[in-house]
Coordinates of C-alpha atoms in Angstrom, one line a residue:
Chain A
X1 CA -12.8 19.7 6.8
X2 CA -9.9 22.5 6.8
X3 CA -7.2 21.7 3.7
X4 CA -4.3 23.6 4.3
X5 CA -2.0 21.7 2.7
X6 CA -0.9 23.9 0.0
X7 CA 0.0 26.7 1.7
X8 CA 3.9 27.8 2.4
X9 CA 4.9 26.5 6.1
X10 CA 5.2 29.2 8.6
X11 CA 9.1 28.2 9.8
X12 CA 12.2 28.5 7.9
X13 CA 12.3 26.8 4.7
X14 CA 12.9 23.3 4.9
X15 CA 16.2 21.7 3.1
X16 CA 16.4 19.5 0.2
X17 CA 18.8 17.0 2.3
X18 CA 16.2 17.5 4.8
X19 CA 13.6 15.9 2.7
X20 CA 16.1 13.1 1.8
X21 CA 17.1 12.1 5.3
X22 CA 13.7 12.1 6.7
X23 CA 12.0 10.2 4.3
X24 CA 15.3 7.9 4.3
X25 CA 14.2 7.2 8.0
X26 CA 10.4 7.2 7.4
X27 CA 11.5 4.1 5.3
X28 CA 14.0 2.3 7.5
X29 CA 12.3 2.1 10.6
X30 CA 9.0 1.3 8.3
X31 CA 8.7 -2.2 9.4
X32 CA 5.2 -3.6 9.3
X33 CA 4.1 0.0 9.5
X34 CA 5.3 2.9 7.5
X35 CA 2.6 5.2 8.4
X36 CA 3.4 5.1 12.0
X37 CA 7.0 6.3 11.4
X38 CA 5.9 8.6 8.4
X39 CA 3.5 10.8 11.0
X40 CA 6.3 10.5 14.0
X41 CA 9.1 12.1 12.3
X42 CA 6.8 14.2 9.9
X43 CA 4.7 15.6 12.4
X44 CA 6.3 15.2 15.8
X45 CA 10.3 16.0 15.2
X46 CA 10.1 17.8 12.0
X47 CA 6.9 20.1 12.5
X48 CA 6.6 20.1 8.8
X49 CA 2.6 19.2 9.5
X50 CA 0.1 19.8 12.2
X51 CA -2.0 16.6 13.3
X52 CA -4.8 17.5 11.5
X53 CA -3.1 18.3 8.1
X54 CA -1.2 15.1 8.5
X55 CA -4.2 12.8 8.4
X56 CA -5.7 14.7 5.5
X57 CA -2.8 14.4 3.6
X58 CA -3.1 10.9 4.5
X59 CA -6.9 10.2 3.6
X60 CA -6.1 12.2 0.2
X61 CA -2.9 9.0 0.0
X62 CA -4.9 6.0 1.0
X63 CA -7.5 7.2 -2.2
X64 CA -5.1 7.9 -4.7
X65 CA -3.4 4.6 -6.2
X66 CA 0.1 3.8 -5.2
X67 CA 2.0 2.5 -2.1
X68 CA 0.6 4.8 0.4
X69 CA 3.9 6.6 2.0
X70 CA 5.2 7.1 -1.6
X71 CA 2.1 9.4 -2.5
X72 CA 2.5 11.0 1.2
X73 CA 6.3 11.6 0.1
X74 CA 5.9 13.2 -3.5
X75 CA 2.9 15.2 -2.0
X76 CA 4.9 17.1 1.3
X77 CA 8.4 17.1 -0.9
X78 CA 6.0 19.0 -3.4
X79 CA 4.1 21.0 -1.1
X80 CA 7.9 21.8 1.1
X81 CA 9.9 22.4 -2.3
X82 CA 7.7 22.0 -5.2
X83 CA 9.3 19.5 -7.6
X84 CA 13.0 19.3 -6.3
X85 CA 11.7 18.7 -3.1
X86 CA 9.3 15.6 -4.3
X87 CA 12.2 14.3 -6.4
X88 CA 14.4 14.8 -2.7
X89 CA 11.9 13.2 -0.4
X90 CA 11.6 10.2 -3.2
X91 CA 15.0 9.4 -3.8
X92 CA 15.0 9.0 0.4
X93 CA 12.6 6.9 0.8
X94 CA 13.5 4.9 -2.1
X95 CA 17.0 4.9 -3.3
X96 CA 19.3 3.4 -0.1
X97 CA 16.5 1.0 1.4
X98 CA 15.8 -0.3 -1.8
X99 CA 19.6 -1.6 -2.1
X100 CA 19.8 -3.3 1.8
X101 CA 16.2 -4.7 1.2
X102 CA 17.1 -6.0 -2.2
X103 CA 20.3 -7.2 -1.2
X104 CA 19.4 -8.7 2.1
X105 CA 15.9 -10.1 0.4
X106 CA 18.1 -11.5 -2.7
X107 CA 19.6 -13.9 -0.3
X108 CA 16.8 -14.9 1.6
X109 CA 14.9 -15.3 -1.4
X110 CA 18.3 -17.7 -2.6
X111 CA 17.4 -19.5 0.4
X112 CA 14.1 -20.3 0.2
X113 CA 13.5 -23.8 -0.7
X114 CA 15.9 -24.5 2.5
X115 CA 13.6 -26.6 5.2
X116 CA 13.7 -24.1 8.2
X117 CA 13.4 -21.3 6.1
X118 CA 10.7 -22.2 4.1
X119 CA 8.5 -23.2 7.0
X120 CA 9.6 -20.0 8.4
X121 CA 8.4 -17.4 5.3
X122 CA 5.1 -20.0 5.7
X123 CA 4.3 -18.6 8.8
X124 CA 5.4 -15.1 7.9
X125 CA 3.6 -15.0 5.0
X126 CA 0.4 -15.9 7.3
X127 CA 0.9 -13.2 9.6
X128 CA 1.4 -10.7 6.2
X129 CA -2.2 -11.6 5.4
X130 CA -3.5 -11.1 8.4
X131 CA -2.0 -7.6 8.8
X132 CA -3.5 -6.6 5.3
X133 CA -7.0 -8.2 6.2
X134 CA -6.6 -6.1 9.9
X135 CA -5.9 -2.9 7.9
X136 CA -9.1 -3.2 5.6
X137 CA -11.0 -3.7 8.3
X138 CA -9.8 -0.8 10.4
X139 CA -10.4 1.1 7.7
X140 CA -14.1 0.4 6.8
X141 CA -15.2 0.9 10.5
X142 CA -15.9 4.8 10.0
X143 CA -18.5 3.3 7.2
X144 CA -19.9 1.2 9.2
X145 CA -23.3 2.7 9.5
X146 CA -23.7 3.3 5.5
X147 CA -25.0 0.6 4.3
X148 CA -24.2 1.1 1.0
X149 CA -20.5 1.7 1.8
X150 CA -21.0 -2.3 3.0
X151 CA -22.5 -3.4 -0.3
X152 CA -19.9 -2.2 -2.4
X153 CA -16.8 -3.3 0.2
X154 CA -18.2 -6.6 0.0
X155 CA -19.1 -6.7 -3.8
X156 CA -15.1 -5.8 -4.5
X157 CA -13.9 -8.1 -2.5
X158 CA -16.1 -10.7 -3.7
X159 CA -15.5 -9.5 -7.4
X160 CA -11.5 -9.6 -6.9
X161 CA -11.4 -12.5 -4.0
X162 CA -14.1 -15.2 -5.0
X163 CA -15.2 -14.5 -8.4
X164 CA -11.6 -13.6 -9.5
X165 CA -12.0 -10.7 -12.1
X166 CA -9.7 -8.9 -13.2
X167 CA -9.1 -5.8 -11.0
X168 CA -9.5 -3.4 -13.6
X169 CA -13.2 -4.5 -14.3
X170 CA -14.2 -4.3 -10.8
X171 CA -12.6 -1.1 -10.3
X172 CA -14.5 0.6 -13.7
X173 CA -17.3 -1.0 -12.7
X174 CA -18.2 -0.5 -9.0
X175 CA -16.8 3.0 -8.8
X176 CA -19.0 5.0 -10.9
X177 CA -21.8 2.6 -8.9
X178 CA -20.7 3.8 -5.7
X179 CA -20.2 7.3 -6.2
X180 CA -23.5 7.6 -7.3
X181 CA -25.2 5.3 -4.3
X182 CA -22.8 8.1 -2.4
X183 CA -24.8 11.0 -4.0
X184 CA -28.1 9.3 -3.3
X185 CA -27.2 9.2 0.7
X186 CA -26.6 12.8 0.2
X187 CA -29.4 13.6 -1.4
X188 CA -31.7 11.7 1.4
X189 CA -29.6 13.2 4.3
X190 CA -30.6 16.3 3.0
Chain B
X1 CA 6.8 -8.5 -26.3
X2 CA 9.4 -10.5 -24.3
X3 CA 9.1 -11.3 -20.8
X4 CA 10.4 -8.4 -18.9
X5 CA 8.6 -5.9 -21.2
X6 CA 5.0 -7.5 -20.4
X7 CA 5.9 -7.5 -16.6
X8 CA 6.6 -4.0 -16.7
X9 CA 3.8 -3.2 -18.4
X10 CA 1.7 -4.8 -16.2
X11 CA 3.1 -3.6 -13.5
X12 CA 3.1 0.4 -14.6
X13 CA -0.8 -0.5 -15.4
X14 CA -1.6 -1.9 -11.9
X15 CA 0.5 1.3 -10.3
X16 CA -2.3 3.5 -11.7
X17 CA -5.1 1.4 -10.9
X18 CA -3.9 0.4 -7.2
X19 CA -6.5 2.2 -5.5
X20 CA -6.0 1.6 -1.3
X21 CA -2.4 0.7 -2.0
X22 CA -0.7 -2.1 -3.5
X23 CA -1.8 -5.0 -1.5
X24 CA -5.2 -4.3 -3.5
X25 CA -3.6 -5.5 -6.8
X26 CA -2.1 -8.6 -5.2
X27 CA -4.6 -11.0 -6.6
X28 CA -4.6 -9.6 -10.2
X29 CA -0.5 -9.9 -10.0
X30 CA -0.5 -13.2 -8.8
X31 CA -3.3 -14.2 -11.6
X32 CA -0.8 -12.8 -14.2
X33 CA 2.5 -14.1 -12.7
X34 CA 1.5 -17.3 -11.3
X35 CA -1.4 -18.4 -13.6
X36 CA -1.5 -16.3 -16.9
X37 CA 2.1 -16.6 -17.5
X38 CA 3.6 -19.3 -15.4
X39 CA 7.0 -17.3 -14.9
X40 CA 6.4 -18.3 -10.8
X41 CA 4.9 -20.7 -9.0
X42 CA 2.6 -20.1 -6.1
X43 CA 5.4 -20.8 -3.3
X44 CA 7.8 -18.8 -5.0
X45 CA 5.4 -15.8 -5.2
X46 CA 4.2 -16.2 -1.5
X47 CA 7.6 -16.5 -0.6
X48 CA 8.7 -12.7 -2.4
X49 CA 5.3 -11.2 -0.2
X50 CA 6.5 -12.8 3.0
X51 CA 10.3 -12.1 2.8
X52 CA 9.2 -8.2 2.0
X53 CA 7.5 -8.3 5.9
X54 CA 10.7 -9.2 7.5
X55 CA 13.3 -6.7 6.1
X56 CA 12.5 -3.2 6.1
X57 CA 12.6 -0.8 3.5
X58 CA 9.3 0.2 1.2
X59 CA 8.1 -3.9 1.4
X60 CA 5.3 -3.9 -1.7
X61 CA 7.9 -2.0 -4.0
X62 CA 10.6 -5.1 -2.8
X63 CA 8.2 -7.5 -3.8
X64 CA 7.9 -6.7 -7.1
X65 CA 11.5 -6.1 -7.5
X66 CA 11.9 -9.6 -6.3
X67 CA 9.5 -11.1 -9.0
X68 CA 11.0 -9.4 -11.7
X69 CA 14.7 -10.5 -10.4
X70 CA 12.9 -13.9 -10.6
X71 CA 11.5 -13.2 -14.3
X72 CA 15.1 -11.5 -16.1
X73 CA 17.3 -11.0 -13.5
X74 CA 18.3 -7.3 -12.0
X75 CA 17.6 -5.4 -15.0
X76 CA 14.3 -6.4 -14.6
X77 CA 14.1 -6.0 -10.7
X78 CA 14.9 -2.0 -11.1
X79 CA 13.1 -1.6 -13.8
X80 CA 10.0 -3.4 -11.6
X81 CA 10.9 -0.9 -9.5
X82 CA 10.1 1.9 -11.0
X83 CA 7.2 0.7 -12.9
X84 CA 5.6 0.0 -9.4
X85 CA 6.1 3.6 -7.8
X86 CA 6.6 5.7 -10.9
X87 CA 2.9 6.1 -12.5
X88 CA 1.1 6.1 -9.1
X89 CA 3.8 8.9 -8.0
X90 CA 3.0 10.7 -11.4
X91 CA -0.7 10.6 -10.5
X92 CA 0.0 11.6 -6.4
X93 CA 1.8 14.5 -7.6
X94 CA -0.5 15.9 -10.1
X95 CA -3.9 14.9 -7.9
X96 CA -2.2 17.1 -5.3
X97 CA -1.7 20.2 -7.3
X98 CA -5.5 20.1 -8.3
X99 CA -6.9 18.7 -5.1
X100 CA -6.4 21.2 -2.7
X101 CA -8.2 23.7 -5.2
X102 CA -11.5 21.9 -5.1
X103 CA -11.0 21.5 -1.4
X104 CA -14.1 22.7 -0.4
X105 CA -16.8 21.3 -3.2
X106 CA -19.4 18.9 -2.3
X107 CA -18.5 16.4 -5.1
X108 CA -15.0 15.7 -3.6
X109 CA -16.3 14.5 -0.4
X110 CA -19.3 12.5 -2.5
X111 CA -16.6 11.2 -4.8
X112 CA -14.3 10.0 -1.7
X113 CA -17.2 8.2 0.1
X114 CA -18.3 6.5 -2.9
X115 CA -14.4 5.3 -3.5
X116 CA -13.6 4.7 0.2
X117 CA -15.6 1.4 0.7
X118 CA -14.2 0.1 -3.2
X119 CA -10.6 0.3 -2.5
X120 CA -11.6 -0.9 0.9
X121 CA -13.2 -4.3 -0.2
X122 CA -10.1 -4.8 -2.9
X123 CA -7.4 -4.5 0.3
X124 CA -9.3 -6.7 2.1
X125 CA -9.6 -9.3 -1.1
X126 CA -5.4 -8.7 -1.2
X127 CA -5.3 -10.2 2.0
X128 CA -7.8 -12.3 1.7
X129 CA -5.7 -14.5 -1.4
X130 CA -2.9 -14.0 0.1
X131 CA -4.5 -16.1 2.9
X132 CA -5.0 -18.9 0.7
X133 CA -1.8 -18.8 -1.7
X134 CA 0.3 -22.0 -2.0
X135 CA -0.3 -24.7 0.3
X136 CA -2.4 -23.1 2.9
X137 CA -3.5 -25.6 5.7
X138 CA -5.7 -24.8 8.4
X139 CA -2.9 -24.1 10.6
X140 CA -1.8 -21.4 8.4
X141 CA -5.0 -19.7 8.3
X142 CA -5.7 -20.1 11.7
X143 CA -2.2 -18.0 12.2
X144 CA -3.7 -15.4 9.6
X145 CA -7.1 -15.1 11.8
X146 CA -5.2 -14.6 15.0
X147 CA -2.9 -12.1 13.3
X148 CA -6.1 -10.2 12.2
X149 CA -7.7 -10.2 16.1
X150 CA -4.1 -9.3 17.6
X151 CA -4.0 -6.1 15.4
X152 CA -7.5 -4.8 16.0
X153 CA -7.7 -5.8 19.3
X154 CA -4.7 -5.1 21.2
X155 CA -2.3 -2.2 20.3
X156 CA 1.1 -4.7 19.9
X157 CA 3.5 -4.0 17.1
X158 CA 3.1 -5.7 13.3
X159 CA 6.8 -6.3 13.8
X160 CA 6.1 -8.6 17.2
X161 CA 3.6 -10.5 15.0
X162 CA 5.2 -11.1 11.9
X163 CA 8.7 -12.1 14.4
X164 CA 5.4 -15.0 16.1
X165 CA 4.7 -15.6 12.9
X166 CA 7.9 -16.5 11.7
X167 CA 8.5 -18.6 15.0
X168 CA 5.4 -21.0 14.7
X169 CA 6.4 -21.4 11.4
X170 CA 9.7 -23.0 12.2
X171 CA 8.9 -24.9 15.2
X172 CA 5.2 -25.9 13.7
X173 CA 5.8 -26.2 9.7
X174 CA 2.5 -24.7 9.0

């Protein structure tokens, strides 16, 4: 796989306000899914990213921890600007649509206990789970055929969902177990 | 420590262990908001996860803004805030510097699939309790299945679903 991420883009250097207004948009129109947006102005109006670099950057995102589009943010902003630029692209995605979400959520949230309301956040809430569930699952199709990339999906959720440790335990304890079962398909392959 | 202070560390320690994104430390929050401390109850915390799909805005960062509004008020919202996005975006920026060097070295892809299918099975867990928080009926989960077939199968948009969602949940009280 080619990583070109951290090399300087070939067109004119890319603003600071820029960075802020896109990333400002990336997180406004983010409803239900950010990522969609993110590669749409990232990729497709901006050209700050071919295709290709865009869902590396991505797969490097969805394994680090974090809300996805944040990491994607400080990551181009760093890679565009170096530090400014990840402090730019930040404060755009954060700053403005934190206020109107927290503003507008504050009063739903005041509202809640109201009869409509409440049965409608029920079925919202619902749907929110669903989406989550539909995301894993898209997401583990590439592995599939492994096997042991099964095991271990179903021995974390079954470890987080069922048996109801703590998250930090599963994580120290089924990573180191499946990078290794990782290495051992390699070695086999080979 | 007093309230807000053991949210926010909590919070700042599940930012740096939130492999797959945050919905993968939804059941550990809810253990320590809900059950370990009591500062929410189960409806109140289902109720900050499904106003954050109806506005927009960055929706897992809102939530926990929301729960520490409900813990000690806005102080404690922004300061959720930044607890949530801050460490992981600490770690983003300095994994990226160092990545890109080790692009092409066999352990990176080995150490990628062996984490893939992990943070993989914890989203799907995230989900999964959220599924069953609160009061959850049959209705409610039969909602959440149909949500989950409508997204892989057909290519509508989350927003039509949660807006369905929403709708059978007024007419229906699931």
């Amino acid at each position: 796989m080619a990583y070109v991420l951290n090399e300087a883009p070939a067109g004119p250097r890319v603003t600071l306000p820029a960075l802020f207004t896109t990333f400002l948009k990336v997180s406004l129109f983010g409803f239900g899914g950010p990522i969609v947006w993110a590669r749409r102005f990232i990729v497709e109006q901006q050209h700050w990213l071919t295709d290709q670099e865009f869902a590396d950057l991505l797969s490097l995102c969805q394994f680090l921890p974090g809300p996805n589009v944040a990491s994607i943010t400080v990551c181009l902003g760093s890679k565009l600007r170096g530090p400014a630029g990840a402090a730019a692209g930040l404060a755009g995605f954060i700053v403005i649509p934190w206020s109107i979400g927290f503003g507008l959520g504050a009063l739903l949230l005041h509202f809640a206990g109201v009869g409509g309301l409440r049965n409608t956040l029920h079925g919202v809430s619902a749907v929110g789970a669903g989406l989550i569930i539909a995301t894993g699952l898209r997401l583990l199709t590439p592995h599939r055929t492994r096997p042991m990339a099964l095991l271990f999906a179903a021995l974390a959720f079954v470890g987080l969902a069922i048996a109801k440790l703590p998250l930090l335990l599963v994580v120290t304890a089924l990573a180191p177990l499946s990078i290794a079962a990782a290495l051992t398909e390699r070695a086999i392959l080979r | 420590m007093n309230l807000p202070a053991a949210l926010i560390a909590h919070l700042a320690l599940l930012s740096l262990i939130s492999f797959g994104g945050f919905p993968s430390v939804l059941p550990d929050l809810r253990d320590f908001v809900v059950g370990t401390n009591g500062w929410l109850t189960d409806r109140d915390f289902a109720n900050c996860f499904a106003i954050v799909q109806a506005i927009p805005g960055p929706n897992m960062i809102l939530m926990t803004s929301f729960i520490g509004w409900q813990v000690g008020g806005l102080p404690t919202a922004i300061a959720s805030a930044l607890a949530t996005f801050g460490p992981s975006c600490a770690v983003a920026y300095t994994a990226f510097r160092f990545w890109d060097r080790f692009r092409d070295t066999a352990w990176q892809s080995i150490v990628r699939r062996g984490l893939a299918p992990v943070t993989i099975g914890l989203v799907i867990a995230g989900g999964y309790v959220m599924a069953r928080v609160g009061d959850a009926g049959w209705a409610s989960l039969a909602v959440t299945l149909a949500a989950i077939a409508l997204m892989l199968g057909t290519r509508i948009s989350p927003l039509w679903l949660v807006a369905a969602g929403g709708a059978l949940g007024a007419l229906g009280g699931l």
